[in-house]
CSV table of C-alpha atoms in Angstrom, one decimal:
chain,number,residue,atom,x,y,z
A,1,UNK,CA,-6.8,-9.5,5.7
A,2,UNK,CA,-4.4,-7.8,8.1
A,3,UNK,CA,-4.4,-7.8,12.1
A,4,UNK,CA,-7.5,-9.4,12.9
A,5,UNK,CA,-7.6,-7.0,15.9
A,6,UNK,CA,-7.6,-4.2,13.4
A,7,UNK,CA,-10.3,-3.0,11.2
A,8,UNK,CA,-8.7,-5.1,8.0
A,9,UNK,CA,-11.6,-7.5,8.6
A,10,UNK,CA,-14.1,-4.9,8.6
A,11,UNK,CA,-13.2,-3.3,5.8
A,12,UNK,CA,-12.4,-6.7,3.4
A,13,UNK,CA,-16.3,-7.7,4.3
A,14,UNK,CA,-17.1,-4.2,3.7
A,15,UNK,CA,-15.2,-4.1,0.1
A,16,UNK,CA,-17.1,-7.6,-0.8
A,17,UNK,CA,-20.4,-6.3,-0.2
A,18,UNK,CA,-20.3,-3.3,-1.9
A,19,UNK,CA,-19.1,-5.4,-4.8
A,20,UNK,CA,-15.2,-5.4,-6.0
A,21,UNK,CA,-14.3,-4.7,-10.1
A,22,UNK,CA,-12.7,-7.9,-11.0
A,23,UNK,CA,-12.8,-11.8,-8.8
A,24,UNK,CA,-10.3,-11.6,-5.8
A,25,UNK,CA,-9.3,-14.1,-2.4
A,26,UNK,CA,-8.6,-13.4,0.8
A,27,UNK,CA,-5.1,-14.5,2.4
A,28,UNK,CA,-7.2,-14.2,5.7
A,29,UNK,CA,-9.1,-16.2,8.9
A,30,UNK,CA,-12.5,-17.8,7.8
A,31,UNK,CA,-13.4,-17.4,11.4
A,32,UNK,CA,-12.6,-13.8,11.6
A,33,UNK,CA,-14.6,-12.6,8.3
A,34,UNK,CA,-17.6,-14.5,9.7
A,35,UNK,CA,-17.4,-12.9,12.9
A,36,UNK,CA,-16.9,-9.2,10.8
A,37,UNK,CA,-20.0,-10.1,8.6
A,38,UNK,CA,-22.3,-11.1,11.5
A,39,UNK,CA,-21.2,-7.8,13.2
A,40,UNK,CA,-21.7,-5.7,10.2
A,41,UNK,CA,-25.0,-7.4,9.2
A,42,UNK,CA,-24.6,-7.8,5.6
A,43,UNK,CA,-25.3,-11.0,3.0
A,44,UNK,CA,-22.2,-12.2,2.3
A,45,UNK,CA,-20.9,-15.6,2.6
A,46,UNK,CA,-17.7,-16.7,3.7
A,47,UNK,CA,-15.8,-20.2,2.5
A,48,UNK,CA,-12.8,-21.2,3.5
A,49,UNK,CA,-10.3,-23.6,1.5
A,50,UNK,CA,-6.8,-25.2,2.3
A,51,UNK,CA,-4.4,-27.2,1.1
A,52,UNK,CA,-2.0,-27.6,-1.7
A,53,UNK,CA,-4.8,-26.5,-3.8
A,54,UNK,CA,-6.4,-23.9,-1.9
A,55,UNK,CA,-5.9,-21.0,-4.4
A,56,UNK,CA,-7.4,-22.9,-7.5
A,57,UNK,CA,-10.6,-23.9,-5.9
A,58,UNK,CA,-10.6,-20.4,-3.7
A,59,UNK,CA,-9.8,-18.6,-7.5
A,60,UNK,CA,-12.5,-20.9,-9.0
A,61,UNK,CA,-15.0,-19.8,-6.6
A,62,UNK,CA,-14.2,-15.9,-7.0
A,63,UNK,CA,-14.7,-16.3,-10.8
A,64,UNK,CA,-17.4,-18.4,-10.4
A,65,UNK,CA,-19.3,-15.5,-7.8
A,66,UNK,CA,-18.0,-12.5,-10.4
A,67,UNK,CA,-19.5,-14.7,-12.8
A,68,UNK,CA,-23.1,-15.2,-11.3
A,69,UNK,CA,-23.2,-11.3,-10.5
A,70,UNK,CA,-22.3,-9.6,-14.0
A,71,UNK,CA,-25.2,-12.0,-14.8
A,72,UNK,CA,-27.5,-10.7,-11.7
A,73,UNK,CA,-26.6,-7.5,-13.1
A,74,UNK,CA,-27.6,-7.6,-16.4
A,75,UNK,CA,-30.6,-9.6,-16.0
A,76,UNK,CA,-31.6,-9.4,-12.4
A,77,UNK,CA,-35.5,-11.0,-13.4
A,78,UNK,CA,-34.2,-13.9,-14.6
A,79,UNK,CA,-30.8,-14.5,-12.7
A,80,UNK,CA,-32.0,-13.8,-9.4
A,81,UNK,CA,-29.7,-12.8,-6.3
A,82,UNK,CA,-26.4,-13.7,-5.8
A,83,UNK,CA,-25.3,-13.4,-2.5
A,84,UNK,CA,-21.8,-12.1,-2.5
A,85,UNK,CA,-18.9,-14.9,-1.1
A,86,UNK,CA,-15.5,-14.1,0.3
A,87,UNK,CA,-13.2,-17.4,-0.8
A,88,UNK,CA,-10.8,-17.4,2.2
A,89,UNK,CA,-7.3,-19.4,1.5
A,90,UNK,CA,-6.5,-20.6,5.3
A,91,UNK,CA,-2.7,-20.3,5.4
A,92,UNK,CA,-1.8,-19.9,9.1
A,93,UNK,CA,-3.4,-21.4,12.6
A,94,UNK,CA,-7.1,-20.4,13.0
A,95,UNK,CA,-7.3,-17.5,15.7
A,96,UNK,CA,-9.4,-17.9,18.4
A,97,UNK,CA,-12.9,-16.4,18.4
A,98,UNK,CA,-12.2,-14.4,21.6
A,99,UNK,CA,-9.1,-12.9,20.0
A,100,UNK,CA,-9.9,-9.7,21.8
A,101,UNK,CA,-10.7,-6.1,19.9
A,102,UNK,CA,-8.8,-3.5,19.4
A,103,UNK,CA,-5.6,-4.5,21.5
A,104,UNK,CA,-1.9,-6.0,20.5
A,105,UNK,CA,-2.0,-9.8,20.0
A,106,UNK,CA,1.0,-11.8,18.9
A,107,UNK,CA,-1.3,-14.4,17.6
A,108,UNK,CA,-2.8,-12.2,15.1
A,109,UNK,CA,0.5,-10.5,14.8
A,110,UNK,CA,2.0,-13.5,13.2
A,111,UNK,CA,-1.1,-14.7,11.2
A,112,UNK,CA,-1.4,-11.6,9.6
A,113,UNK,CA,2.5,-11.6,8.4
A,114,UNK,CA,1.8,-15.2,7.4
A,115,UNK,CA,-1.0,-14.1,5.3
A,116,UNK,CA,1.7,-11.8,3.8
A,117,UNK,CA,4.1,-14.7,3.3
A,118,UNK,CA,1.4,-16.9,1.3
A,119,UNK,CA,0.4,-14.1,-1.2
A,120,UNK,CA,3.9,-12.7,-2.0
A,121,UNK,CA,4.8,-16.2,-2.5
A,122,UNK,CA,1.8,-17.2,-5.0
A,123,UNK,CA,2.3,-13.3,-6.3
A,124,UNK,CA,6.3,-14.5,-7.1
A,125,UNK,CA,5.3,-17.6,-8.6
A,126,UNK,CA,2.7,-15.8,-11.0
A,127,UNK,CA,-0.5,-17.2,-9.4
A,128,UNK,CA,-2.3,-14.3,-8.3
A,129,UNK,CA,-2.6,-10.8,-10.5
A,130,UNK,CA,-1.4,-8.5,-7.0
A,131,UNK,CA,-1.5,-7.9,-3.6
A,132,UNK,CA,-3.4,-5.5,-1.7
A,133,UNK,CA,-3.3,-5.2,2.2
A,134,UNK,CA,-5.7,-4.1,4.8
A,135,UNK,CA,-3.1,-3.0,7.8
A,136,UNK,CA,-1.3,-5.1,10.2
A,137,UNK,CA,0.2,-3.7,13.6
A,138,UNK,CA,3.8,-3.8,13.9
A,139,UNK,CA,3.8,-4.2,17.6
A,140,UNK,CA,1.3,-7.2,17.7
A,141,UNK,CA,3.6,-8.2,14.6
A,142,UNK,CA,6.8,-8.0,16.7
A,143,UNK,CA,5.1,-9.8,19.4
A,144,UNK,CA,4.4,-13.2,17.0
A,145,UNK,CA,8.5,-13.4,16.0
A,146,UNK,CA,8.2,-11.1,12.8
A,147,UNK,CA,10.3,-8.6,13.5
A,148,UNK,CA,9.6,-6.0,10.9
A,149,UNK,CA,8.7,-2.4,10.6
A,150,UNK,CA,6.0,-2.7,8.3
A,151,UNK,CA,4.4,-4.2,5.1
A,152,UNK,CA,7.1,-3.2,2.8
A,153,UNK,CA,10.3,-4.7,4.3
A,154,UNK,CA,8.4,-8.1,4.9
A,155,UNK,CA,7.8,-7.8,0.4
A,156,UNK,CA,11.1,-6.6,-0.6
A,157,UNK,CA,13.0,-9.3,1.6
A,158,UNK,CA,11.1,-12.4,0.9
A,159,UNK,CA,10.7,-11.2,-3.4
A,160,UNK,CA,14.3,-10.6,-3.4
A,161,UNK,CA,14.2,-7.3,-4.0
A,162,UNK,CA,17.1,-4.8,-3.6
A,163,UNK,CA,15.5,-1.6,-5.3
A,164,UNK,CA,11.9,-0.8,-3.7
A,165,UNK,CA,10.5,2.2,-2.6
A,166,UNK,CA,7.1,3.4,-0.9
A,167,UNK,CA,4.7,5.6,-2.7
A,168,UNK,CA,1.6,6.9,-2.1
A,169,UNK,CA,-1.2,8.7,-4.4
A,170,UNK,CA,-4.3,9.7,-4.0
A,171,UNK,CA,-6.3,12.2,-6.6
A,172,UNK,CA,-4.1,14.7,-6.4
A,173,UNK,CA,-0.8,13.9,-5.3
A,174,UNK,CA,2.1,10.9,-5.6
A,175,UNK,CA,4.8,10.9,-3.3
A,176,UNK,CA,7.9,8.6,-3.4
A,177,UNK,CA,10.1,8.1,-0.2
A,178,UNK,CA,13.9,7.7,-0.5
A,179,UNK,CA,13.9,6.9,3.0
A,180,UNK,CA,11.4,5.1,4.7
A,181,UNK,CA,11.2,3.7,8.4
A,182,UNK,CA,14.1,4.8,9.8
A,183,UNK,CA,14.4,7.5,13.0
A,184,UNK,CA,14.8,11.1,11.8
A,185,UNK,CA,18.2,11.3,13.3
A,186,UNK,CA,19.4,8.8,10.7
A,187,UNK,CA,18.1,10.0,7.8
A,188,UNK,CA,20.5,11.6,6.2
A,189,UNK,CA,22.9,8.7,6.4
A,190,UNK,CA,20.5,7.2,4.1
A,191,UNK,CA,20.6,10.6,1.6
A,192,UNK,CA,23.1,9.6,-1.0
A,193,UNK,CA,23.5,9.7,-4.8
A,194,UNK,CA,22.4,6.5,-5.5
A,195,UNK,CA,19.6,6.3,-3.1
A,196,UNK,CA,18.7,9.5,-4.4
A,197,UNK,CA,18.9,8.1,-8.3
A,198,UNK,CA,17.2,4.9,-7.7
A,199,UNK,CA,14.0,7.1,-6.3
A,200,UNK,CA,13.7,8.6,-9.2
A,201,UNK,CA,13.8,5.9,-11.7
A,202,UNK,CA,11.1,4.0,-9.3
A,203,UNK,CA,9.2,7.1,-9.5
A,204,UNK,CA,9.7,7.5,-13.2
A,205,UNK,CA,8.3,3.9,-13.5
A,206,UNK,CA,5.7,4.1,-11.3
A,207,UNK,CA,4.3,6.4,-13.0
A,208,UNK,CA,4.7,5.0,-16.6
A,209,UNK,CA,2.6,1.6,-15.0
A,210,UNK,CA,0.5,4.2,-13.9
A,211,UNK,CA,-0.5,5.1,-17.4
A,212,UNK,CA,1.6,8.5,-17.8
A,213,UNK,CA,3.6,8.6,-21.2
A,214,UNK,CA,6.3,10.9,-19.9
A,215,UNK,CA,6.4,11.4,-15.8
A,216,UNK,CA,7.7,14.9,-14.6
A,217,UNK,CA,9.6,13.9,-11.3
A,218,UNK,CA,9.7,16.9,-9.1
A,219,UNK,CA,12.7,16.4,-6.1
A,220,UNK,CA,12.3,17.6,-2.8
A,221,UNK,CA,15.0,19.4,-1.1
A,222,UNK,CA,16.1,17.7,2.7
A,223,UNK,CA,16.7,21.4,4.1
A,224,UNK,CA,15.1,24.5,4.5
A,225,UNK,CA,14.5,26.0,0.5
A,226,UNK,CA,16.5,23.6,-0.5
A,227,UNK,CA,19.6,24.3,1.5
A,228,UNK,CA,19.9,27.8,-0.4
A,229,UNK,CA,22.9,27.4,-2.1
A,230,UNK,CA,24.4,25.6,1.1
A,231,UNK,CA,23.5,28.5,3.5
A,232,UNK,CA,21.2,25.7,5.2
A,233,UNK,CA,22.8,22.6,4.4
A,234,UNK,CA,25.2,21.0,1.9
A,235,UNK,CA,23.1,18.1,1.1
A,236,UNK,CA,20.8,19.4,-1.6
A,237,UNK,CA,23.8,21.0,-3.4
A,238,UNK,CA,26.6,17.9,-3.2
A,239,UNK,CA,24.1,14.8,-3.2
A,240,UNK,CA,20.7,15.9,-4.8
A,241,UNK,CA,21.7,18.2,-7.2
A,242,UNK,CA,24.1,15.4,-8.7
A,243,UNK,CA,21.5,13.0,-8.9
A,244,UNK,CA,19.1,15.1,-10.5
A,245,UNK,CA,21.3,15.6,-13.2
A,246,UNK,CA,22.3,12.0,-13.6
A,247,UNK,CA,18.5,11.0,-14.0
A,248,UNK,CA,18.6,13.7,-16.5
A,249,UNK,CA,21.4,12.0,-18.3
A,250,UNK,CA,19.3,8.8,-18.1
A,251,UNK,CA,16.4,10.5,-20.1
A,252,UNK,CA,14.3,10.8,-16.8
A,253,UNK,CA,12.7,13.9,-16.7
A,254,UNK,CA,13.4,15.3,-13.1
A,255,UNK,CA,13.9,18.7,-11.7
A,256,UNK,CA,14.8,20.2,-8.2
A,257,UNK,CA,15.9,20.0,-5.5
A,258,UNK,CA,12.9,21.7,-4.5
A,259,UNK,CA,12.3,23.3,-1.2
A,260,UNK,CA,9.8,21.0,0.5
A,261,UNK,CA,7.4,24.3,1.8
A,262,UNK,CA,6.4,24.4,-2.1
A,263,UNK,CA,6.7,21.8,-4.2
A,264,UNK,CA,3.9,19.4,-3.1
A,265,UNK,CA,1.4,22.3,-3.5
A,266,UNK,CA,3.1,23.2,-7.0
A,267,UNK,CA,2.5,19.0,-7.9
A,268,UNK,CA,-1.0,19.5,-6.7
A,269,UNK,CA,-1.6,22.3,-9.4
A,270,UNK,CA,-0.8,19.8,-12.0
A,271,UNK,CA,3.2,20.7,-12.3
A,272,UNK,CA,4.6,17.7,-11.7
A,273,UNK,CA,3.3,14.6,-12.3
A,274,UNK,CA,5.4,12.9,-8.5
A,275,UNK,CA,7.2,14.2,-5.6
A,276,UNK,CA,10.7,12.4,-4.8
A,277,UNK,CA,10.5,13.2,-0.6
A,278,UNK,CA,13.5,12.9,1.1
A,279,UNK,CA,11.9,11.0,4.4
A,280,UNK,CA,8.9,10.0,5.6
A,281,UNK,CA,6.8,12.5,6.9
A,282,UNK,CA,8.1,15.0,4.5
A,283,UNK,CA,6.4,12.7,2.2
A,284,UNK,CA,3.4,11.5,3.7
A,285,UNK,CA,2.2,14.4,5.6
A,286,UNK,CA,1.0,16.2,2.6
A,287,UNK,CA,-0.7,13.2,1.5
A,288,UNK,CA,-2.4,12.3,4.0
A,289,UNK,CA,-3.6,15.3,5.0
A,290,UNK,CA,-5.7,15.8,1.5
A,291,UNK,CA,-7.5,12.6,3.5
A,292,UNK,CA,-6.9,9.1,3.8
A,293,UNK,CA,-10.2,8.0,2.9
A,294,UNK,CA,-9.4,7.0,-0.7
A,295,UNK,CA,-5.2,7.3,-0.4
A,296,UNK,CA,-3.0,4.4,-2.0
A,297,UNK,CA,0.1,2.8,-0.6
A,298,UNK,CA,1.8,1.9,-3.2
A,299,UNK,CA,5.5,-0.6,-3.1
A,300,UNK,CA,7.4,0.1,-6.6
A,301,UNK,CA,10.3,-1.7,-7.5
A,302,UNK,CA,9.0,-5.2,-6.6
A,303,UNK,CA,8.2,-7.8,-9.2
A,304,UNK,CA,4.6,-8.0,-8.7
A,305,UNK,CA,1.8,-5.2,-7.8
A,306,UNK,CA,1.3,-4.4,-4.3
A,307,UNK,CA,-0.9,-1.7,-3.7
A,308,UNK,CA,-2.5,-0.8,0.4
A,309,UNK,CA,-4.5,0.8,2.1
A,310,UNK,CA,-2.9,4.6,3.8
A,311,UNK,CA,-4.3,3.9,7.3
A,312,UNK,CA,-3.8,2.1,10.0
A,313,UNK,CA,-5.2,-0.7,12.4
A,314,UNK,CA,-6.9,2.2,13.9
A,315,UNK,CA,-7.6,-0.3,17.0
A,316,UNK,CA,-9.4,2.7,18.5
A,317,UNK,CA,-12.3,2.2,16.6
A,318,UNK,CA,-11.9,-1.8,15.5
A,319,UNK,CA,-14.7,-4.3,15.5
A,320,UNK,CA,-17.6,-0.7,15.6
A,321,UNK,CA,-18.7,-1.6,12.3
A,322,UNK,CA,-17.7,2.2,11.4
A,323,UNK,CA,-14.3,1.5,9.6
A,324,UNK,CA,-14.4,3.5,6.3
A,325,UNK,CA,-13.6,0.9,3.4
A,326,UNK,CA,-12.9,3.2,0.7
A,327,UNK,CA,-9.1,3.2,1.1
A,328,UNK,CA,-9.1,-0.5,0.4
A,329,UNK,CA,-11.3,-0.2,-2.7
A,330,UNK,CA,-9.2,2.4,-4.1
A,331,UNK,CA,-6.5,0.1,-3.2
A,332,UNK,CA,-7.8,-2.7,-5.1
A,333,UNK,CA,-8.7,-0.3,-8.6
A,334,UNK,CA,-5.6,1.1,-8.8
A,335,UNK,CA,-3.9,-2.7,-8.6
A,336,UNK,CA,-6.1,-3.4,-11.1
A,337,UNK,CA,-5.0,-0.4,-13.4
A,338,UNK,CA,-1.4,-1.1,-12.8
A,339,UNK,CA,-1.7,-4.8,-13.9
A,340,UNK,CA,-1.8,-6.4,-17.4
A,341,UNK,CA,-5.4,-7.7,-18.1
């Protein structure tokens, strides 16, 4: 569900009443998704289950609803209405229903990374098909003990996971970081060979569970056209370069360095099938500029499918009723897509 501050409840209630593709729970606050579908005004029902078998009845339920509206669908007359239900699995403290709008709460802080906690854990334990996320806010995050800079740290850490990257697509452009949420000025500690290898065999994967036979991974350059031939920079020449041509050597079919002016433009063309970015606004600025309406945040490397939304809390504009959803349904196709039926 997210920060329950945020507009993750909005947009979850939002998702349900528009109708998803395939039966789905929320990791989430009954309370809260009452509160968003009274605001929002829509026919949807909420129901809330806990305990030790909270995801089988909740997973019973979602089938039973997707069940009852393919059947609405195809014969409206006779099947009558089904009113949409949201089957919430309670997994943290219930958050008060004056948790105020729009402002940093370490109460919803931590129940949103708990809502985390439960799903990677049923996710690791093969329970649930994947994980999508509506936002959470770091700072109100901090606040309840979780000290994390985001979604993707809290899922490689508690799966385990050594090799992960972020990536994120929309229609016409995927971008891979090599470094993620780290300031600027230490960014090219983190540019090295191996960092610079295991990017590209996340992107190369990535793209092959994204139903591409043979991925064309372009690499950005860190410096100005690449470093031209070190004139700007030895990085691109003694630590990309290399790694480019191990990935070669591995049967990945990558090319660059890149200068970063070019290649996300030449990607959008069709040239390239990913961009390798060397940090995190070289990376994501290009996406999200094409709009973040209907932009994926996708984790690789982790041993389930996570995919999320590319926005924010956007506490500016929480509990309106105006959050755009569409982020969060493209979220939830493309975890579909990436997952075995």
């Amino acid at each position: 569900m997210g920060d329950a501050a945020g507009i993750g409840p909005e947009i979850v209630v939002k998702a349900y009443a528009e109708g998803l593709k395939a039966p789905a729970v929320v990791y989430g606050d009954a309370g809260t998704l009452r509160r968003a579908v009274e605001l929002l005004g829509v026919n949807v029902r909420v129901d809330e289950y806990a305990g030790p078998d909270a995801l089988a009845k909740a997973a019973a339920a979602a089938m039973a609803t997707a069940s009852a509206s393919a059947s609405a669908a195809a014969a409206p007359a006779a099947a009558g209405h089904t009113v949409p239900t949201i089957p919430v699995i309670a997994c943290s403290p219930a958050l008060p229903a004056d948790l105020p709008a729009g402002e940093v709460s370490a109460a919803a802080g931590r129940a949103a990374y708990d809502y985390v906690c439960a799903a990677i854990d049923d996710a690791k334990a093969g329970r649930i098909r994947a994980i999508v996320t509506a936002p959470l806010n770091k700072e109100s995050m901090n606040a309840g003990g979780a000290d994390y800079p985001g979604h993707t740290e809290i899922l490689a850490e508690r799966s385990g996971t050594q090799d992960f990257a972020m990536m994120l697509a929309n229609h016409e452009l995927r971008v891979l970081l090599v470094t993620i949420h780290v300031a600027l000025a230490d960014v090219f500690a983190g540019i090295t060979v191996a960092a610079e290898l295991r990017a590209m065999r996340l992107a190369d994967n990535a793209c092959r569970q994204m139903g591409i036979a043979q991925p064309r991974v372009a690499v950005a350059g860190l410096n100005p056209h690449a470093g031209e031939n070190g004139k700007f920079g030895r990085e691109d020449l003694d630590i990309i370069a290399p790694a480019i041509a191990a990935a070669r050597a591995e049967g990945i079919d990558a090319s660059g360095p890149w200068p970063g002016d070019t290649v996300f433009m030449r990607a959008r063309r069709g040239d390239f099938d990913i961009v390798v970015a060397q940090y995190h606004d070289q990376g994501l600025i290009p996406v999200k500029y094409l709009g973040v309406d209907e932009g994926v945040n996708v984790t690789v490397g982790l041993p389930f499918v996570r995919t999320s939304v590319d926005h924010g809390t956007a506490f500016d504009i929480a509990w309106r009723g105006v959050a755009d959803h569409r982020s969060l349904v493209t979220a939830f196709d493309v975890a579909l897509a990436m997952t075995p039926q």
